[in-house]
Every structure is written in C-alpha cells, then in structure tokens.
Amino acid sequence: DFTKSWIIILQTVTLIPGDGIGPEISTAVMKIFEAAKAPIQWEERNVTAIKGPGGKWMIPTEAKDSMDKSKIGLKGPLKTPIAAGHPSMNLLLRKTFDLYANVRPCVSIEGYKTPYTDVDLVTIRENTEGEYSGIEHVIVDGVVQSIKLITEEASQRIAEYAFEYARNNQRASVTAVHKANIMRMSDGLFLRKCREVAENFKDIKFTEMYLDTVCLNMVQDPTQFDVLVMPNLYGDILSDLCAGLIGGLGVTPSGNIGANGVAIFESVHGTAPDIAGKDLANPTALLLSAVMMLRHMGLHGQAKKIETACFDTIRDKKVLTKDLGGNSKCSEFTGEICRRVQDME
Amino acid sequence: MAASSAALSLPKVFRPVLGLGRSGNPAKVWAAAASCRREKSTFVGRIIPPPAKYGGRHTVTLIPGDGIGPELLNHVRELFRFSCVPVDFEVVNVNSSVATEDDIHNAITAIRRNGVALKGNIETNHNMPPSHKSRNNLLRTSLDLFANMMHCQSLPGVQTRHKNIDIIIIRENTEGEYSSLEHESVSGVVESLKIITRYNSLRIADYAFRLAREKGRRRVTAVHKANIMKLADGLFLQCCKEVASGYPDIQFDSMIVDNTTMQLVSKPHQFDVMVMPNLYGNVVSNVCAGLVGGPGLVPGANYGTNYAVFETATRNTGKSIADKNIANPTAMLLASCLMLDHLRLHDYANMIRGAVLTTMNETRLHTADIGGQGTTSEVVQSVMKNIQSGRCKN
C-alpha cells in the first residue's frame, strides 16, 4: 500500500523493566522489536511504590501518567520485598488500573517438548474479586472465615471480555468453569451472567463445565478446550496448570486488561535473582507477551513475524538458553531471533 | 487425639525437603506399591471399630446414585455373589430430582446403622435454587466423613503420559469452600464463606501423618494458598506444621496450589503424600486421576470417626455414558476392595483386586475411556474368570 510506506505511526508503550532479570530481558525484547522494525516507541518507567499524600501506597505519578497516555504497558517481573510495608506491586498495579481480566494463551511450543502436544487454549481469569478479595476474619479463636465475593458487574465484564476476545481472535468456543453444584449462589451468579452475555454472541459456542471435570480432562486431552473463562481462584489454578502443560512460566505469555482501554502485558515468572545480570535469562516469556501486545494493538503482521522467528529459533535447538535445554547466553539467543526476523524482510 | 494435638502448642521449625521423591527403579516402585496394598492392617481399622457381623455376614449400605452408578454397583453385587463374599447390601435409592431431603436422610440413617457404605454419585442440578443442597455434600457433612483418601497409582496396563505415579491425596472433606454458607447481602453481590477451623485442620493433618507412617511413606506435602488467604490457609498450614513436629520421621513441606498443579503435570514423581483443604483437594485429586488414566480407574474412600463411605475418587455421575455398557468398572471395583479391606475381609479384597489388575493388563479389554473398545460386562466377566482360575490354582 503506497501511503503506508510513507506514514509510520509510532505507538508509545510504557515499558516497566522490573527487577532481577527484568532489565536484561526487556533489553532483549527492545532489540528484537528494533530488528523487526516494529512501530513501537518505548517509554521506560519505574513502578517502585511511593507513599502518596494521604499516606496510601501508590505507584509514582510519572509511571501512572505514562500508562494513562499510552494505554499499553509491557512489564517484567517485579519482586515483592517482604518487609517493605507496602503491598505487592502487582496488586498495586491491578488496583490502580482496574486490571480486571488476566488472559493467558497457552500454545504448545514446537521444539520445547513436554508430554502434551497440540495445546492451544486461552484462560481468561477474573482478576479483581472472587476468592482473592482479601476479606478474612477470625470468628472465634480457631475458626477463620474467608469471604469469596462475586458481583454481577464483575462477572458481566469478564464474560463480555471473554466473548469479545474469542470473536476478535477467531476462537470457536467459550467454556465457563465453575463449581455451582457446591457454591450455588456465587458461582451460580457468575454462570448466569455468562449465559446472558452468550446470548449476544451467538456466533460463539458457549459451554459450562465443572472445575474438577476441566482439570480431569485437561491433563488427559487438552485439545478439547478453547477459551476458558472463570472466577479468580479457579483461574489462578487453571492458568498455571495450562502453563505447566506447555513448559512452565518461562515460556508463557500473559496479558492484563483493564478498564478504560488500559492493557498491561507481562511475563509471569519470577525475578530469578540468582541469574540476574549474568546474561543467562530466557526472554521468551516477555517476548511472547510483547507479541500478544502487538496483536492487541492490531499489528498482526509484525506479531506473526516476531513469533515465528522465536519459535523457529527454539525449534532449531542450536541456540537455546539454559532453561530450554541449551547453553547459550541470553544475548546469543536474542541475536539469533533478530537475525531471523531480519532475514524475513 | 485432640488432647495430644493441643499439647503441641508451639509450632516447631519443620524440616526442609531433602528427599527427591519416589523416583527409582520402576519395577521396585511397583513392587513396593503392590506390597503396600496387600498389607494386612489398614490405618482406619484402628480409629473406626469394625462394623457388626450378623451370622458371619456384614451388611453394607448401597446407594446406587445416578448415571453409571446403578449399573456399576450391579456389577459389584454380581461379582460379590460370584466370589461368595460375605457381604449383604442394603440398597437405599436417593432420587436427586425431588426437592425434599427425605431420601438422603434415609440413606444417612442406613449408613449410621451399618457403619459402611458403597455409593455412586448423586447428581446435583446446579440450576435449582440454593436451598436444594448437594446430596453428596450433605451425606459427607452429616456423617462427619472428614477425610477423603485417594491413592493414585499408575496401572501397568494403561498408557499414560507419565509413568509410575504413586501419590496419596488426603483432602479435608467437610469444611473449607464447601461449607455451603452463601448470602446475597446486596442485590448483585454474593458472598460465599470459606470456613477453616483449627480442630478440623489438626484432625486432617493428624490423619495424613498417621497414614503416611502406617504406609511407610517418607514425605507429606501441604497444599495451600496462604500467600493470598493469609488467615484461612495460614491457619491450615500452621496446624499442619504443628502436627508435623510430632512426626520427626516424616518430612514435611508445603507448596502453593497453583505451583502444585504446574508441578503435577510436569514432574509428578516428586510428590508422595499430599494433604489439603477441600477445594484444592478437588482440583488436585482430579488432576492426579487424569494423570494415571482417568476417572474410571481410581477408587476413593471417605473416612470419619465412626463411618466409612467408598466411591470412585472423582465422583463423576457419567450421565452421558449411562446404560451404554461402556463405563469403566475398575474404579468402582477397586472401591469395593477398599471397602472389603475396611471390613477386614482382606483375602477377598486381595483376590478381587488381583483379578481386576490382571484384567487391566489385557489391552483388548480396555474400555473407551482408556483407549480401548471393550464393554463393561466383558471386563467384569474377565475379572470373574481371573478369580475362578485364581481359586483353582490354590
């Protein structure tokens, strides 16, 4: 297209490198994006919590302003210091931007062998309420109650997101995962909302399945699942279960969708302080999350190019980081992907 | 039991994990597991007095349930008749579609009378209003069947992605997320209460450690989510640690539930005995059942201080395959063997168990759920034939 070659619109993305191996894998991703000539302008920000005017912990204003303007963020692993007094950074980000949906596409990586092949599913987890509301009380000494909160709005919001995601990504079905036989009112409400939303998306098949049945079938035949939508706790467990199927958190992308169009894509592994700064880290998780980000932004061509380069490198097995079974450095792995991306031009 | 646990007031520092799990020569693992099953005394025999025998025969309550329950339990009865097992079944039907709870209360009374039950899963229609509670849950809580024990073992004849799995899962069966305490405080906002009590957590932890010791297991792993549910799962974890300090011969460690499921699908051999609250138990036991070959292979047992109820581990109704003669009877047959062990009829239990496992080795008899084309009746016939030839050999 003639006009496209003249006008390149650079989109700003807020980059949060994170801690531990965060900075080096962020650098790797930036290098690969540069090699792919992706129209992304990175704005690096730090999100270490500061105490705001009211005494409440919050993220620095520069970071918040940058995110509010760019609407898209890419985040590396953040460490949660134990005695720092402030809540976990991930929780703070979630509350600040109302990140209500956690999306984790799990696709088997050819070349990184696990006992499960042909996995291709997406878990969409409600990320604000449910069992993780943090509302707990000691009723009497020795009796504790923890409250699981399910609201109509949150359930509606997540269900709508799930179906829209399915439609935008050409997925055939959405399955609601629940335990309404036991938690009749709470999961029952969640299920009802999913059913209501399904009425507006007749092009997508909607099914319901009990959590235990999903777990049972997932480890026997994961190919039968497509998009799964569920409340917080089940989502936590199932998304990690699915990550385990494809090879662990080191190769799994993840995205958090918030209200007002904000989306933060992140790698879900830890900060790996033992290998930080030694050029040994594996940038795959952050890279695949960045690819997910490109797709979210509509840049499907670029996304496919980078993803293919990454998968081809892993499949070739010549240049792999230690956790993938090789003994190359992070920079070598990154360089190999850059080379492949450039060859594809 | 409660008194001794109360004496452990200060939780001691538990030993870090040193063991590598039950890896090793697969033949040895299988042999060890096999000998474990044939041991004469089972743990529960000590806290539950054996039920009364009338004329040398035991009476066991039988609840057919829904879906594949009735047909599988008919096969169990047929097999018991064939093998001359001294057990009489008192059948109590529970109609899951009616709103009244009379049926399930009759069943509970029958179990109180007999002390032991074998049941199929009773369907819960989750579209009914909350007043219509899950019948299975009602049964478990009324009889205080606090421990659900599931022994996941890879069967040699069944093809799975992971081989030689041998994990015991102990799940708290009465409280936690299954407390059925829900309310709608404001329209559109529902709260569901998860209750964790010190008494029940200590009880289940004690059960887990005693079982581990009894069966010669080396490690107990507590599965929790105490980083998020600090008070509830925190209490559970603390109780486990307290009990662990009283069993210095057994290693104790803990793992967060999402990491646990991830580890189970990649490296299941690191787990030995696992203890956990109700909901995580549901997830983990279903994952493990899937790992060893599916819901048709694993038996489950629910133990309380006075009663014991046996069923399939994953509690599936199997509505879609009901009455088609394609259900896998292995889980129900092995559950009946667990019941016979509980009744101290070990010879009959071992005879039937051996026959079932020999049948499992024949791939052409495998039912559809494990990749074959056999029918339920073919499997049962083969089991009967194995029992017969086993008898003639003696």
PDB file of C-alpha atoms in Angstrom, chain B residues 177-378:
ATOM      1  CA  GLU B 177     -15.131 -23.808  50.489  1.00  0.00           C
ATOM      2  CA  TYR B 178     -17.824 -26.470  50.668  1.00  0.00           C
ATOM      3  CA  SER B 179     -19.454 -25.018  53.741  1.00  0.00           C
ATOM      4  CA  SER B 180     -22.498 -24.005  51.654  1.00  0.00           C
ATOM      5  CA  LEU B 181     -22.787 -20.725  53.506  1.00  0.00           C
ATOM      6  CA  GLU B 182     -23.747 -18.126  50.962  1.00  0.00           C
ATOM      7  CA  HIS B 183     -25.810 -14.979  51.051  1.00  0.00           C
ATOM      8  CA  GLU B 184     -26.674 -12.067  48.849  1.00  0.00           C
ATOM      9  CA  SER B 185     -26.144  -9.058  51.083  1.00  0.00           C
ATOM     10  CA  VAL B 186     -26.870  -6.509  48.378  1.00  0.00           C
ATOM     11  CA  SER B 187     -28.585  -7.300  45.104  1.00  0.00           C
ATOM     12  CA  GLY B 188     -25.936  -8.374  42.641  1.00  0.00           C
ATOM     13  CA  VAL B 189     -23.279  -9.044  45.288  1.00  0.00           C
ATOM     14  CA  VAL B 190     -22.925 -12.584  46.583  1.00  0.00           C
ATOM     15  CA  GLU B 191     -20.662 -13.675  49.395  1.00  0.00           C
ATOM     16  CA  SER B 192     -19.603 -17.259  49.881  1.00  0.00           C
ATOM     17  CA  LEU B 193     -17.885 -18.173  53.115  1.00  0.00           C
ATOM     18  CA  LYS B 194     -14.891 -20.452  53.295  1.00  0.00           C
ATOM     19  CA  ILE B 195     -14.503 -21.744  56.824  1.00  0.00           C
ATOM     20  CA  ILE B 196     -11.270 -23.185  58.156  1.00  0.00           C
ATOM     21  CA  THR B 197     -11.186 -24.386  61.735  1.00  0.00           C
ATOM     22  CA  ARG B 198      -8.274 -25.361  63.863  1.00  0.00           C
ATOM     23  CA  TYR B 199      -9.954 -28.539  65.029  1.00  0.00           C
ATOM     24  CA  ASN B 200     -10.613 -29.880  61.545  1.00  0.00           C
ATOM     25  CA  SER B 201      -7.230 -28.818  60.206  1.00  0.00           C
ATOM     26  CA  LEU B 202      -5.434 -30.560  63.057  1.00  0.00           C
ATOM     27  CA  ARG B 203      -7.616 -33.600  62.564  1.00  0.00           C
ATOM     28  CA  ILE B 204      -6.902 -33.943  58.872  1.00  0.00           C
ATOM     29  CA  ALA B 205      -3.196 -33.237  59.305  1.00  0.00           C
ATOM     30  CA  ASP B 206      -3.003 -35.886  62.003  1.00  0.00           C
ATOM     31  CA  TYR B 207      -4.820 -38.344  59.759  1.00  0.00           C
ATOM     32  CA  ALA B 208      -2.386 -37.607  56.942  1.00  0.00           C
ATOM     33  CA  PHE B 209       0.708 -38.113  59.043  1.00  0.00           C
ATOM     34  CA  ARG B 210      -0.600 -41.267  60.677  1.00  0.00           C
ATOM     35  CA  LEU B 211      -1.477 -42.707  57.302  1.00  0.00           C
ATOM     36  CA  ALA B 212       1.933 -41.763  55.940  1.00  0.00           C
ATOM     37  CA  ARG B 213       3.623 -43.503  58.838  1.00  0.00           C
ATOM     38  CA  GLU B 214       1.372 -46.546  58.558  1.00  0.00           C
ATOM     39  CA  LYS B 215       2.092 -46.927  54.859  1.00  0.00           C
ATOM     40  CA  GLY B 216       5.803 -46.233  55.185  1.00  0.00           C
ATOM     41  CA  ARG B 217       5.690 -43.002  53.239  1.00  0.00           C
ATOM     42  CA  ARG B 218       8.503 -40.512  53.684  1.00  0.00           C
ATOM     43  CA  ARG B 219       7.049 -37.115  52.897  1.00  0.00           C
ATOM     44  CA  VAL B 220       3.880 -35.135  53.402  1.00  0.00           C
ATOM     45  CA  THR B 221       3.229 -32.001  51.366  1.00  0.00           C
ATOM     46  CA  ALA B 222       0.603 -29.483  52.434  1.00  0.00           C
ATOM     47  CA  VAL B 223      -1.065 -27.681  49.547  1.00  0.00           C
ATOM     48  CA  HIS B 224      -2.369 -24.197  50.267  1.00  0.00           C
ATOM     49  CA  LYS B 225      -2.719 -20.609  49.108  1.00  0.00           C
ATOM     50  CA  ALA B 226      -1.590 -18.918  52.285  1.00  0.00           C
ATOM     51  CA  ASN B 227       0.186 -16.082  50.464  1.00  0.00           C
ATOM     52  CA  ILE B 228      -3.243 -14.759  49.453  1.00  0.00           C
ATOM     53  CA  MET B 229      -5.618 -16.243  52.028  1.00  0.00           C
ATOM     54  CA  LYS B 230      -3.330 -15.431  54.902  1.00  0.00           C
ATOM     55  CA  LEU B 231      -5.695 -16.194  57.765  1.00  0.00           C
ATOM     56  CA  ALA B 232      -7.634 -19.154  56.413  1.00  0.00           C
ATOM     57  CA  ASP B 233      -4.966 -21.158  54.641  1.00  0.00           C
ATOM     58  CA  GLY B 234      -2.461 -19.709  57.056  1.00  0.00           C
ATOM     59  CA  LEU B 235      -4.307 -21.466  59.884  1.00  0.00           C
ATOM     60  CA  PHE B 236      -4.413 -24.707  57.904  1.00  0.00           C
ATOM     61  CA  LEU B 237      -0.690 -24.532  57.208  1.00  0.00           C
ATOM     62  CA  GLN B 238       0.111 -23.728  60.814  1.00  0.00           C
ATOM     63  CA  CYS B 239      -1.887 -26.736  62.006  1.00  0.00           C
ATOM     64  CA  CYS B 240      -0.039 -28.967  59.559  1.00  0.00           C
ATOM     65  CA  LYS B 241       3.295 -27.678  60.815  1.00  0.00           C
ATOM     66  CA  GLU B 242       2.276 -28.310  64.402  1.00  0.00           C
ATOM     67  CA  VAL B 243       1.299 -31.880  63.667  1.00  0.00           C
ATOM     68  CA  ALA B 244       4.439 -32.375  61.590  1.00  0.00           C
ATOM     69  CA  SER B 245       6.629 -31.577  64.564  1.00  0.00           C
ATOM     70  CA  GLY B 246       5.166 -34.632  66.271  1.00  0.00           C
ATOM     71  CA  TYR B 247       6.301 -36.892  63.415  1.00  0.00           C
ATOM     72  CA  PRO B 248      10.018 -36.251  63.064  1.00  0.00           C
ATOM     73  CA  ASP B 249      10.477 -39.354  60.917  1.00  0.00           C
ATOM     74  CA  ILE B 250       8.353 -37.868  58.161  1.00  0.00           C
ATOM     75  CA  GLN B 251       9.475 -34.888  56.084  1.00  0.00           C
ATOM     76  CA  PHE B 252       7.022 -32.074  55.811  1.00  0.00           C
ATOM     77  CA  ASP B 253       6.915 -29.345  53.213  1.00  0.00           C
ATOM     78  CA  SER B 254       4.305 -27.112  51.674  1.00  0.00           C
ATOM     79  CA  MET B 255       3.520 -25.867  48.213  1.00  0.00           C
ATOM     80  CA  ILE B 256       1.192 -23.253  46.818  1.00  0.00           C
ATOM     81  CA  VAL B 257      -1.683 -24.780  44.889  1.00  0.00           C
ATOM     82  CA  ASP B 258      -1.029 -23.169  41.514  1.00  0.00           C
ATOM     83  CA  ASN B 259       2.594 -24.241  41.595  1.00  0.00           C
ATOM     84  CA  THR B 260       1.414 -27.694  42.674  1.00  0.00           C
ATOM     85  CA  THR B 261      -0.741 -28.169  39.585  1.00  0.00           C
ATOM     86  CA  MET B 262       2.087 -26.945  37.390  1.00  0.00           C
ATOM     87  CA  GLN B 263       4.496 -29.405  39.006  1.00  0.00           C
ATOM     88  CA  LEU B 264       1.976 -32.241  38.790  1.00  0.00           C
ATOM     89  CA  VAL B 265       1.767 -32.014  35.021  1.00  0.00           C
ATOM     90  CA  SER B 266       5.498 -31.729  34.522  1.00  0.00           C
ATOM     91  CA  LYS B 267       7.157 -33.620  37.381  1.00  0.00           C
ATOM     92  CA  PRO B 268       4.569 -35.682  39.262  1.00  0.00           C
ATOM     93  CA  HIS B 269       7.119 -38.035  40.787  1.00  0.00           C
ATOM     94  CA  GLN B 270       8.240 -35.502  43.343  1.00  0.00           C
ATOM     95  CA  PHE B 271       5.009 -35.940  45.311  1.00  0.00           C
ATOM     96  CA  ASP B 272       4.432 -38.571  47.952  1.00  0.00           C
ATOM     97  CA  VAL B 273       1.568 -37.820  50.318  1.00  0.00           C
ATOM     98  CA  MET B 274      -0.382 -34.591  49.925  1.00  0.00           C
ATOM     99  CA  VAL B 275      -2.788 -33.025  52.396  1.00  0.00           C
ATOM    100  CA  MET B 276      -5.026 -30.084  51.655  1.00  0.00           C
ATOM    101  CA  PRO B 277      -8.313 -28.312  52.292  1.00  0.00           C
ATOM    102  CA  ASN B 278     -11.465 -29.145  50.416  1.00  0.00           C
ATOM    103  CA  LEU B 279     -11.391 -27.215  47.157  1.00  0.00           C
ATOM    104  CA  TYR B 280      -7.712 -27.672  46.400  1.00  0.00           C
ATOM    105  CA  GLY B 281      -8.284 -31.327  47.132  1.00  0.00           C
ATOM    106  CA  ASN B 282     -10.937 -31.382  44.453  1.00  0.00           C
ATOM    107  CA  VAL B 283      -8.601 -29.846  41.876  1.00  0.00           C
ATOM    108  CA  VAL B 284      -5.500 -31.842  42.788  1.00  0.00           C
ATOM    109  CA  SER B 285      -7.305 -35.174  43.012  1.00  0.00           C
ATOM    110  CA  ASN B 286      -8.857 -34.664  39.594  1.00  0.00           C
ATOM    111  CA  VAL B 287      -5.511 -33.678  38.091  1.00  0.00           C
ATOM    112  CA  CYS B 288      -3.891 -36.791  39.572  1.00  0.00           C
ATOM    113  CA  ALA B 289      -6.724 -39.023  38.435  1.00  0.00           C
ATOM    114  CA  GLY B 290      -6.249 -37.647  34.936  1.00  0.00           C
ATOM    115  CA  LEU B 291      -2.519 -38.317  35.145  1.00  0.00           C
ATOM    116  CA  VAL B 292      -2.939 -42.013  35.942  1.00  0.00           C
ATOM    117  CA  GLY B 293      -5.509 -42.662  33.250  1.00  0.00           C
ATOM    118  CA  GLY B 294      -8.841 -41.090  34.054  1.00  0.00           C
ATOM    119  CA  PRO B 295     -11.886 -41.211  36.290  1.00  0.00           C
ATOM    120  CA  GLY B 296     -12.601 -44.838  35.587  1.00  0.00           C
ATOM    121  CA  LEU B 297      -9.513 -46.157  37.317  1.00  0.00           C
ATOM    122  CA  VAL B 298      -9.155 -44.578  40.715  1.00  0.00           C
ATOM    123  CA  PRO B 299     -11.148 -45.537  43.820  1.00  0.00           C
ATOM    124  CA  GLY B 300     -11.780 -43.124  46.650  1.00  0.00           C
ATOM    125  CA  ALA B 301     -12.633 -43.528  50.291  1.00  0.00           C
ATOM    126  CA  ASN B 302     -14.275 -41.173  52.761  1.00  0.00           C
ATOM    127  CA  TYR B 303     -13.432 -41.876  56.363  1.00  0.00           C
ATOM    128  CA  GLY B 304     -14.938 -40.466  59.518  1.00  0.00           C
ATOM    129  CA  THR B 305     -14.515 -41.408  63.152  1.00  0.00           C
ATOM    130  CA  ASN B 306     -17.453 -43.816  63.034  1.00  0.00           C
ATOM    131  CA  TYR B 307     -18.357 -44.349  59.413  1.00  0.00           C
ATOM    132  CA  ALA B 308     -16.731 -45.029  56.082  1.00  0.00           C
ATOM    133  CA  VAL B 309     -18.157 -44.498  52.613  1.00  0.00           C
ATOM    134  CA  PHE B 310     -16.490 -45.770  49.468  1.00  0.00           C
ATOM    135  CA  GLU B 311     -16.964 -44.464  45.944  1.00  0.00           C
ATOM    136  CA  THR B 312     -15.000 -43.566  42.831  1.00  0.00           C
ATOM    137  CA  ALA B 313     -12.352 -40.939  43.537  1.00  0.00           C
ATOM    138  CA  THR B 314     -13.505 -38.275  41.105  1.00  0.00           C
ATOM    139  CA  ARG B 315     -17.205 -38.658  41.920  1.00  0.00           C
ATOM    140  CA  ASN B 316     -18.484 -38.438  38.362  1.00  0.00           C
ATOM    141  CA  THR B 317     -22.058 -39.202  37.506  1.00  0.00           C
ATOM    142  CA  GLY B 318     -21.215 -40.174  33.939  1.00  0.00           C
ATOM    143  CA  LYS B 319     -24.640 -39.279  32.637  1.00  0.00           C
ATOM    144  CA  SER B 320     -23.562 -39.288  29.006  1.00  0.00           C
ATOM    145  CA  ILE B 321     -22.339 -42.883  29.132  1.00  0.00           C
ATOM    146  CA  ALA B 322     -25.006 -44.298  31.434  1.00  0.00           C
ATOM    147  CA  ASP B 323     -26.646 -47.600  30.481  1.00  0.00           C
ATOM    148  CA  LYS B 324     -24.489 -47.989  27.384  1.00  0.00           C
ATOM    149  CA  ASN B 325     -22.280 -50.727  28.810  1.00  0.00           C
ATOM    150  CA  ILE B 326     -19.154 -48.688  28.095  1.00  0.00           C
ATOM    151  CA  ALA B 327     -18.340 -47.347  31.558  1.00  0.00           C
ATOM    152  CA  ASN B 328     -15.102 -48.461  33.168  1.00  0.00           C
ATOM    153  CA  PRO B 329     -15.935 -50.561  36.239  1.00  0.00           C
ATOM    154  CA  THR B 330     -12.368 -50.567  37.578  1.00  0.00           C
ATOM    155  CA  ALA B 331     -12.768 -47.608  39.910  1.00  0.00           C
ATOM    156  CA  MET B 332     -15.934 -48.984  41.479  1.00  0.00           C
ATOM    157  CA  LEU B 333     -14.490 -52.500  41.778  1.00  0.00           C
ATOM    158  CA  LEU B 334     -11.345 -51.174  43.422  1.00  0.00           C
ATOM    159  CA  ALA B 335     -13.518 -49.055  45.720  1.00  0.00           C
ATOM    160  CA  SER B 336     -15.356 -52.200  46.770  1.00  0.00           C
ATOM    161  CA  CYS B 337     -11.959 -53.770  47.507  1.00  0.00           C
ATOM    162  CA  LEU B 338     -11.131 -50.816  49.747  1.00  0.00           C
ATOM    163  CA  MET B 339     -14.434 -51.461  51.481  1.00  0.00           C
ATOM    164  CA  LEU B 340     -13.560 -55.118  51.984  1.00  0.00           C
ATOM    165  CA  ASP B 341     -10.214 -54.088  53.445  1.00  0.00           C
ATOM    166  CA  HIS B 342     -12.059 -51.820  55.830  1.00  0.00           C
ATOM    167  CA  LEU B 343     -14.268 -54.732  56.885  1.00  0.00           C
ATOM    168  CA  ARG B 344     -11.069 -56.737  57.480  1.00  0.00           C
ATOM    169  CA  LEU B 345     -12.010 -59.183  54.707  1.00  0.00           C
ATOM    170  CA  HIS B 346      -8.505 -58.880  53.311  1.00  0.00           C
ATOM    171  CA  ASP B 347      -8.404 -62.196  51.468  1.00  0.00           C
ATOM    172  CA  TYR B 348     -11.471 -61.363  49.430  1.00  0.00           C
ATOM    173  CA  ALA B 349     -10.166 -57.842  48.820  1.00  0.00           C
ATOM    174  CA  ASN B 350      -6.834 -59.089  47.523  1.00  0.00           C
ATOM    175  CA  MET B 351      -8.478 -61.743  45.401  1.00  0.00           C
ATOM    176  CA  ILE B 352     -10.744 -59.276  43.644  1.00  0.00           C
ATOM    177  CA  ARG B 353      -8.058 -56.607  43.390  1.00  0.00           C
ATOM    178  CA  GLY B 354      -5.604 -59.055  41.855  1.00  0.00           C
ATOM    179  CA  ALA B 355      -8.207 -60.192  39.347  1.00  0.00           C
ATOM    180  CA  VAL B 356      -9.044 -56.582  38.379  1.00  0.00           C
ATOM    181  CA  LEU B 357      -5.390 -55.666  37.893  1.00  0.00           C
ATOM    182  CA  THR B 358      -4.750 -58.796  35.818  1.00  0.00           C
ATOM    183  CA  THR B 359      -7.705 -57.803  33.639  1.00  0.00           C
ATOM    184  CA  MET B 360      -6.247 -54.304  33.249  1.00  0.00           C
ATOM    185  CA  ASN B 361      -3.169 -55.806  31.669  1.00  0.00           C
ATOM    186  CA  GLU B 362      -5.250 -57.056  28.760  1.00  0.00           C
ATOM    187  CA  THR B 363      -5.436 -54.099  26.394  1.00  0.00           C
ATOM    188  CA  ARG B 364      -8.201 -55.574  24.290  1.00  0.00           C
ATOM    189  CA  LEU B 365     -10.481 -55.417  27.332  1.00  0.00           C
ATOM    190  CA  HIS B 366      -9.839 -51.735  27.974  1.00  0.00           C
ATOM    191  CA  THR B 367     -12.975 -49.605  27.916  1.00  0.00           C
ATOM    192  CA  ALA B 368     -13.312 -46.472  25.801  1.00  0.00           C
ATOM    193  CA  ASP B 369     -12.071 -44.052  28.445  1.00  0.00           C
ATOM    194  CA  ILE B 370      -8.612 -45.672  28.408  1.00  0.00           C
ATOM    195  CA  GLY B 371      -8.473 -46.060  24.676  1.00  0.00           C
ATOM    196  CA  GLY B 372      -9.992 -49.459  24.090  1.00  0.00           C
ATOM    197  CA  GLN B 373     -13.225 -50.824  22.768  1.00  0.00           C
ATOM    198  CA  GLY B 374     -14.212 -53.253  25.475  1.00  0.00           C
ATOM    199  CA  THR B 375     -17.541 -53.210  27.250  1.00  0.00           C
ATOM    200  CA  THR B 376     -18.229 -53.097  30.971  1.00  0.00           C
ATOM    201  CA  SER B 377     -19.644 -56.622  31.003  1.00  0.00           C
ATOM    202  CA  GLU B 378     -16.606 -58.006  29.192  1.00  0.00           C
TER     203      GLU B 378
END
